[in-house]
Short mmCIF file of N, CA, C and O in Angstrom, two decimals:
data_model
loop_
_atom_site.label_atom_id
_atom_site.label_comp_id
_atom_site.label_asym_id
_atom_site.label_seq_id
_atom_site.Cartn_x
_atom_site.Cartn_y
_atom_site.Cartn_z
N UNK K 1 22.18 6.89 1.06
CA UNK K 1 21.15 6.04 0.47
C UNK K 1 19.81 6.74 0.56
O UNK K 1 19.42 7.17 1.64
N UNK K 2 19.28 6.84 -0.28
CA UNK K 2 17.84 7.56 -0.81
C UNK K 2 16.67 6.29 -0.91
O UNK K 2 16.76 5.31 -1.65
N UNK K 3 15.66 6.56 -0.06
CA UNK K 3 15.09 5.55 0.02
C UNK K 3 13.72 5.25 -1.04
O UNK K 3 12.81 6.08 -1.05
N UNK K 4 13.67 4.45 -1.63
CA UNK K 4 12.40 4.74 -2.66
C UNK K 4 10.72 4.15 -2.42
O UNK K 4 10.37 3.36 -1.54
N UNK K 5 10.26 4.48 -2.98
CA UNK K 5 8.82 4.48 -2.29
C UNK K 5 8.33 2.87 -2.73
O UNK K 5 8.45 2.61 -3.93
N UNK K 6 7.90 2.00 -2.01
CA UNK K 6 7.88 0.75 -2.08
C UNK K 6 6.48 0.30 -2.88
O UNK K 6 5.36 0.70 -2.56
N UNK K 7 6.75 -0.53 -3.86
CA UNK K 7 5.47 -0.82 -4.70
C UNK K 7 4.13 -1.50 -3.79
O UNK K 7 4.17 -1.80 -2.60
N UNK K 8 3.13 -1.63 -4.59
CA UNK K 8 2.12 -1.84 -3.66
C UNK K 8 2.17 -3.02 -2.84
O UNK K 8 1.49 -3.26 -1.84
N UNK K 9 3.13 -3.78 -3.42
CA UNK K 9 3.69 -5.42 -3.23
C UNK K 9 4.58 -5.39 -2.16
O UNK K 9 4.64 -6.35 -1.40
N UNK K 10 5.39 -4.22 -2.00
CA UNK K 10 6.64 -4.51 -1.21
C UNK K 10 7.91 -3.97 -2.40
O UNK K 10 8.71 -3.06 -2.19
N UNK K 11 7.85 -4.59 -3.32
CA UNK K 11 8.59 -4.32 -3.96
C UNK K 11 9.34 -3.01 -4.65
O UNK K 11 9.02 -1.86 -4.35
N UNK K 12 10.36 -3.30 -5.60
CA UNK K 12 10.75 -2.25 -6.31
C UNK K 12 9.62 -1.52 -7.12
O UNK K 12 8.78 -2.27 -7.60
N UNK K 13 9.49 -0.42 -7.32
CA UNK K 13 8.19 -0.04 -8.15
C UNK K 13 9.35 0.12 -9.91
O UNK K 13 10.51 0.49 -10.05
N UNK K 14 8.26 -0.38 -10.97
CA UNK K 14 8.83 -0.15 -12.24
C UNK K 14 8.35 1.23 -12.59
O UNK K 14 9.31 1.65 -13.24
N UNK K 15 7.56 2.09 -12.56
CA UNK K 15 6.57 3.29 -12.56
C UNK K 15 5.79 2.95 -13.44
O UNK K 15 5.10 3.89 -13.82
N UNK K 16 5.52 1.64 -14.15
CA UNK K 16 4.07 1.70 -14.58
C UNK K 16 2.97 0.85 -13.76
O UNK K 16 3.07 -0.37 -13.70
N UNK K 17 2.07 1.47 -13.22
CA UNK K 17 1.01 1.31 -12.57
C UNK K 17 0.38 -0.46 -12.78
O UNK K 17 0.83 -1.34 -12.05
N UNK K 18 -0.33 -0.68 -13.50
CA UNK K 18 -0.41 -1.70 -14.03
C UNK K 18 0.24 -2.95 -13.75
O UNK K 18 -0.40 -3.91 -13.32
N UNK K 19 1.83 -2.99 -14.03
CA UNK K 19 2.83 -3.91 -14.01
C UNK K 19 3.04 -4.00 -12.44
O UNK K 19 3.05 -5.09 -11.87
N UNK K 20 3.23 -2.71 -11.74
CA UNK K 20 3.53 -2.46 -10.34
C UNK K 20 1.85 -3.32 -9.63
O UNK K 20 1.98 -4.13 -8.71
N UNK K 21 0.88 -3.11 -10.01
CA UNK K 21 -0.80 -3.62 -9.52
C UNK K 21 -0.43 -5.20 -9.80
O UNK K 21 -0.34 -5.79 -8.72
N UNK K 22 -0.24 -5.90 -10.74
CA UNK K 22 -0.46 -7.26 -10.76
C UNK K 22 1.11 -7.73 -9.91
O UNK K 22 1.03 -8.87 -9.45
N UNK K 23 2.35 -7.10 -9.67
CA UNK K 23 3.27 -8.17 -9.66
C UNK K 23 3.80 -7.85 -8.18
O UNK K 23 4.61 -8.54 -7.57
N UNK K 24 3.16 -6.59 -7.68
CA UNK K 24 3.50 -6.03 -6.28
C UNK K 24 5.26 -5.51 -6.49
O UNK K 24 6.00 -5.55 -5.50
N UNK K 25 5.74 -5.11 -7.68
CA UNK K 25 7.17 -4.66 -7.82
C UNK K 25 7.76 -5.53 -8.27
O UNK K 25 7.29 -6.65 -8.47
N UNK K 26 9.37 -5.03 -8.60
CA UNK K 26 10.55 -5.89 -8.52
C UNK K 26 11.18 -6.26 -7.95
O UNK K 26 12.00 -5.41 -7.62
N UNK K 27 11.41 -7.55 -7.37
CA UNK K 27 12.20 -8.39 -6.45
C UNK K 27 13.61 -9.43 -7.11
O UNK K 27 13.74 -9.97 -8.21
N UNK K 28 14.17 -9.40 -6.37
CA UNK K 28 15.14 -9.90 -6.70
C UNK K 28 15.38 -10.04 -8.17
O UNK K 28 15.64 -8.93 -8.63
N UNK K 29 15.39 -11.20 -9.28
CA UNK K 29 15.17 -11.38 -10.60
C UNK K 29 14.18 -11.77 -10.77
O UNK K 29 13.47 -12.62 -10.23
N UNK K 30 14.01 -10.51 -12.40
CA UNK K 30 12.50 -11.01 -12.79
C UNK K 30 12.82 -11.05 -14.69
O UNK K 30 13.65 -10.41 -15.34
N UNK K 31 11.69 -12.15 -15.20
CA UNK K 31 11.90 -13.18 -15.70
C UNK K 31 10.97 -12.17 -16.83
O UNK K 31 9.78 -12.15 -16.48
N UNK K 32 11.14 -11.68 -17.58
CA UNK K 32 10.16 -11.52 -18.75
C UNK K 32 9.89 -12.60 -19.76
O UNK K 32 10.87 -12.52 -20.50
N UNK K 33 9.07 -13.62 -20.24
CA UNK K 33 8.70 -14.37 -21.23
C UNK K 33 7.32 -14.34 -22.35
O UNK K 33 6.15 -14.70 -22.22
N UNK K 34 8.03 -13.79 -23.36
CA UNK K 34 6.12 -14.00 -24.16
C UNK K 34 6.41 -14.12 -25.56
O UNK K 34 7.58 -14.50 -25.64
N UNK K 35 5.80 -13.95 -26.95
CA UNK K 35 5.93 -14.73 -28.10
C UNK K 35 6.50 -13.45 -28.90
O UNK K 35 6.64 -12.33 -28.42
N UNK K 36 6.74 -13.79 -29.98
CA UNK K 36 7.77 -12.64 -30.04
C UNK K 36 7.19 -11.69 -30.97
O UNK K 36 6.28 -12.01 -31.73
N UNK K 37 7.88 -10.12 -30.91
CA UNK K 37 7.50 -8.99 -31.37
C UNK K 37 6.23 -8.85 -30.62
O UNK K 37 5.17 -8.51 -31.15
N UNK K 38 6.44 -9.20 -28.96
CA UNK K 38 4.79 -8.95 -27.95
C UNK K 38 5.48 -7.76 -27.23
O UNK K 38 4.77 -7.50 -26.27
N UNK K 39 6.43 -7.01 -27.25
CA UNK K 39 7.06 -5.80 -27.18
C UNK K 39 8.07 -6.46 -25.26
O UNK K 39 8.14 -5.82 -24.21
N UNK K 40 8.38 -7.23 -25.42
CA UNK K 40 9.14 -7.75 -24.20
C UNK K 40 10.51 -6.59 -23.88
O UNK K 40 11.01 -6.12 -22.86
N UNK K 41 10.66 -6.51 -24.80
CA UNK K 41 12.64 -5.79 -24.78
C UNK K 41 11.76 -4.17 -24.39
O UNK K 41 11.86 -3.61 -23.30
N UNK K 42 11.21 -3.82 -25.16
CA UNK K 42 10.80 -2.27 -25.10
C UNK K 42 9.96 -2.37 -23.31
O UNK K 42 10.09 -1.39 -22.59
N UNK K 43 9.48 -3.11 -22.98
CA UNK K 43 8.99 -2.98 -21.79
C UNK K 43 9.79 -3.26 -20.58
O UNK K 43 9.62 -2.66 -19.51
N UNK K 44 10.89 -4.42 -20.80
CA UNK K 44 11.94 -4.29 -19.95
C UNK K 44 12.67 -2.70 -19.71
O UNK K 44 12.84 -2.14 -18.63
N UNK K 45 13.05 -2.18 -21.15
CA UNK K 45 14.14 -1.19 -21.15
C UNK K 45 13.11 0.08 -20.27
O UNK K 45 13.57 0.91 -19.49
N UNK K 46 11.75 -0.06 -20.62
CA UNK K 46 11.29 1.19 -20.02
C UNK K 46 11.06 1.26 -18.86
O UNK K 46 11.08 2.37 -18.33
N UNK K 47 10.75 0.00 -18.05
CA UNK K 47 10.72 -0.17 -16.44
C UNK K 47 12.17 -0.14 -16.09
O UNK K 47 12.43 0.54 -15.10
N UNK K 48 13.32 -0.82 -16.79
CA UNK K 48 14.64 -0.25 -16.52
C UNK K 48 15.01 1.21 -16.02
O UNK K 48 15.49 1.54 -14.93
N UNK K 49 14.62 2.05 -17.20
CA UNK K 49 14.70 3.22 -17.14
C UNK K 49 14.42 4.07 -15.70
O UNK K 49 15.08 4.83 -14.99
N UNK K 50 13.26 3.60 -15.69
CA UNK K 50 12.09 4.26 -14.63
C UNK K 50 12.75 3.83 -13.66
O UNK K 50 13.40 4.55 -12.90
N UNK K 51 12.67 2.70 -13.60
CA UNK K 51 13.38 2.22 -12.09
C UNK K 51 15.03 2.96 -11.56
O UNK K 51 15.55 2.99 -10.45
N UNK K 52 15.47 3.44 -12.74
CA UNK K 52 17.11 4.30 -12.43
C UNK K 52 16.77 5.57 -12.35
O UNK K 52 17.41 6.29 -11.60
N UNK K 53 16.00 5.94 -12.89
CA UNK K 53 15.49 7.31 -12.77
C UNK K 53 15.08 7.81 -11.13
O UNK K 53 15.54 8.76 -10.50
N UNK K 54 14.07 6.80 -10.71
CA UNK K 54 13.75 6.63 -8.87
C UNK K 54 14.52 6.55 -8.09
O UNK K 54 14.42 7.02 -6.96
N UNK K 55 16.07 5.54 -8.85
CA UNK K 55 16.96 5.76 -7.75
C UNK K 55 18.22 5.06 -8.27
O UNK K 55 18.56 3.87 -8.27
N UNK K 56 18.74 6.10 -8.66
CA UNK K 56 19.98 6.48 -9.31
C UNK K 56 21.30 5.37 -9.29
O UNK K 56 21.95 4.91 -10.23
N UNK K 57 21.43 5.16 -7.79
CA UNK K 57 22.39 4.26 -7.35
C UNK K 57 22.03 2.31 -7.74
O UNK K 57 22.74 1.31 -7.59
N UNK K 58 20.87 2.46 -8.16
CA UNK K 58 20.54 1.03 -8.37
C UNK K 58 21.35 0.30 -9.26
O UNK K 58 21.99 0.88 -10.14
N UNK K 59 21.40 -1.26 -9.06
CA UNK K 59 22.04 -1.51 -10.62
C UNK K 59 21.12 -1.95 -11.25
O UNK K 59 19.98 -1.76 -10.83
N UNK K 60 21.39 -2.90 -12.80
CA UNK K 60 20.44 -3.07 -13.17
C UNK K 60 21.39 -4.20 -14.39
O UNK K 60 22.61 -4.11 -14.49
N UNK K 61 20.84 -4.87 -14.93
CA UNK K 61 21.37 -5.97 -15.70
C UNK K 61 20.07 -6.37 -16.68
O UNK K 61 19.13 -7.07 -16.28
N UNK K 62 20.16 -5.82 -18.01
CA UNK K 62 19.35 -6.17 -18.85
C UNK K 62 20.02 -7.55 -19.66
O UNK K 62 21.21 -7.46 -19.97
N UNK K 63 19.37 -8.69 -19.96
CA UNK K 63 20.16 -9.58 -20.73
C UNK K 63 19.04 -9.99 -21.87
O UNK K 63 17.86 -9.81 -21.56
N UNK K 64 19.32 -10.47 -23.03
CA UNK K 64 18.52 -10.63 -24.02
C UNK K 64 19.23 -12.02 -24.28
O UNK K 64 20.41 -12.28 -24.05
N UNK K 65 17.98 -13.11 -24.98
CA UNK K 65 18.52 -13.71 -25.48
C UNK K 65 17.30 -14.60 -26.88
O UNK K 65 16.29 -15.30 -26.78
N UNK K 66 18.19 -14.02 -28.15
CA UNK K 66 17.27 -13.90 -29.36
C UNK K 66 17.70 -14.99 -29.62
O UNK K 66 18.89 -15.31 -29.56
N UNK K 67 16.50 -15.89 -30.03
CA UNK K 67 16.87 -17.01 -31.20
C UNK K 67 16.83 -17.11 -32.65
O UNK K 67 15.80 -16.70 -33.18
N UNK K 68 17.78 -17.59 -33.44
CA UNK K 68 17.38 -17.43 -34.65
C UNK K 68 16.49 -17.55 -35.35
O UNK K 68 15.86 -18.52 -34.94
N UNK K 69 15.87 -17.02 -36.47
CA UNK K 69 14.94 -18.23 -37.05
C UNK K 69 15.20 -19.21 -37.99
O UNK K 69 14.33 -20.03 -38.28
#
């Protein structure tokens, strides 16, 4: 186990600065909500990313759920 460097919060760090400053990391489940085409999916997948990239063995569970119009 490779230990990763803990967000300013305690938390998982996503590697963007910003997101990591207001939410202190990722903890347990986290909840993305906002109006749509506000780039939600592209910002999940890229803190996804980042966050597997830091540490490889993590899991990770992206779920989407689109409504029609």
């Amino acid at each position: 186990y490779r230990a990763v460097r803990a967000a300013p919060g305690g938390g998982l760090p996503t590697g963007l600065a910003a997101v990591d400053r207001l939410t202190g990391g990722l903890r347990g489940v986290a909840v993305l909500a906002g109006p749509p085409a506000a780039g939600k999916t592209a910002l999940a997948l890229d803190a996804g990313l980042r966050l597997l990239e830091a540490e490889p063995d993590a899991g990770l569970l992206l779920a989407t759920l689109e409504q029609p119009k």
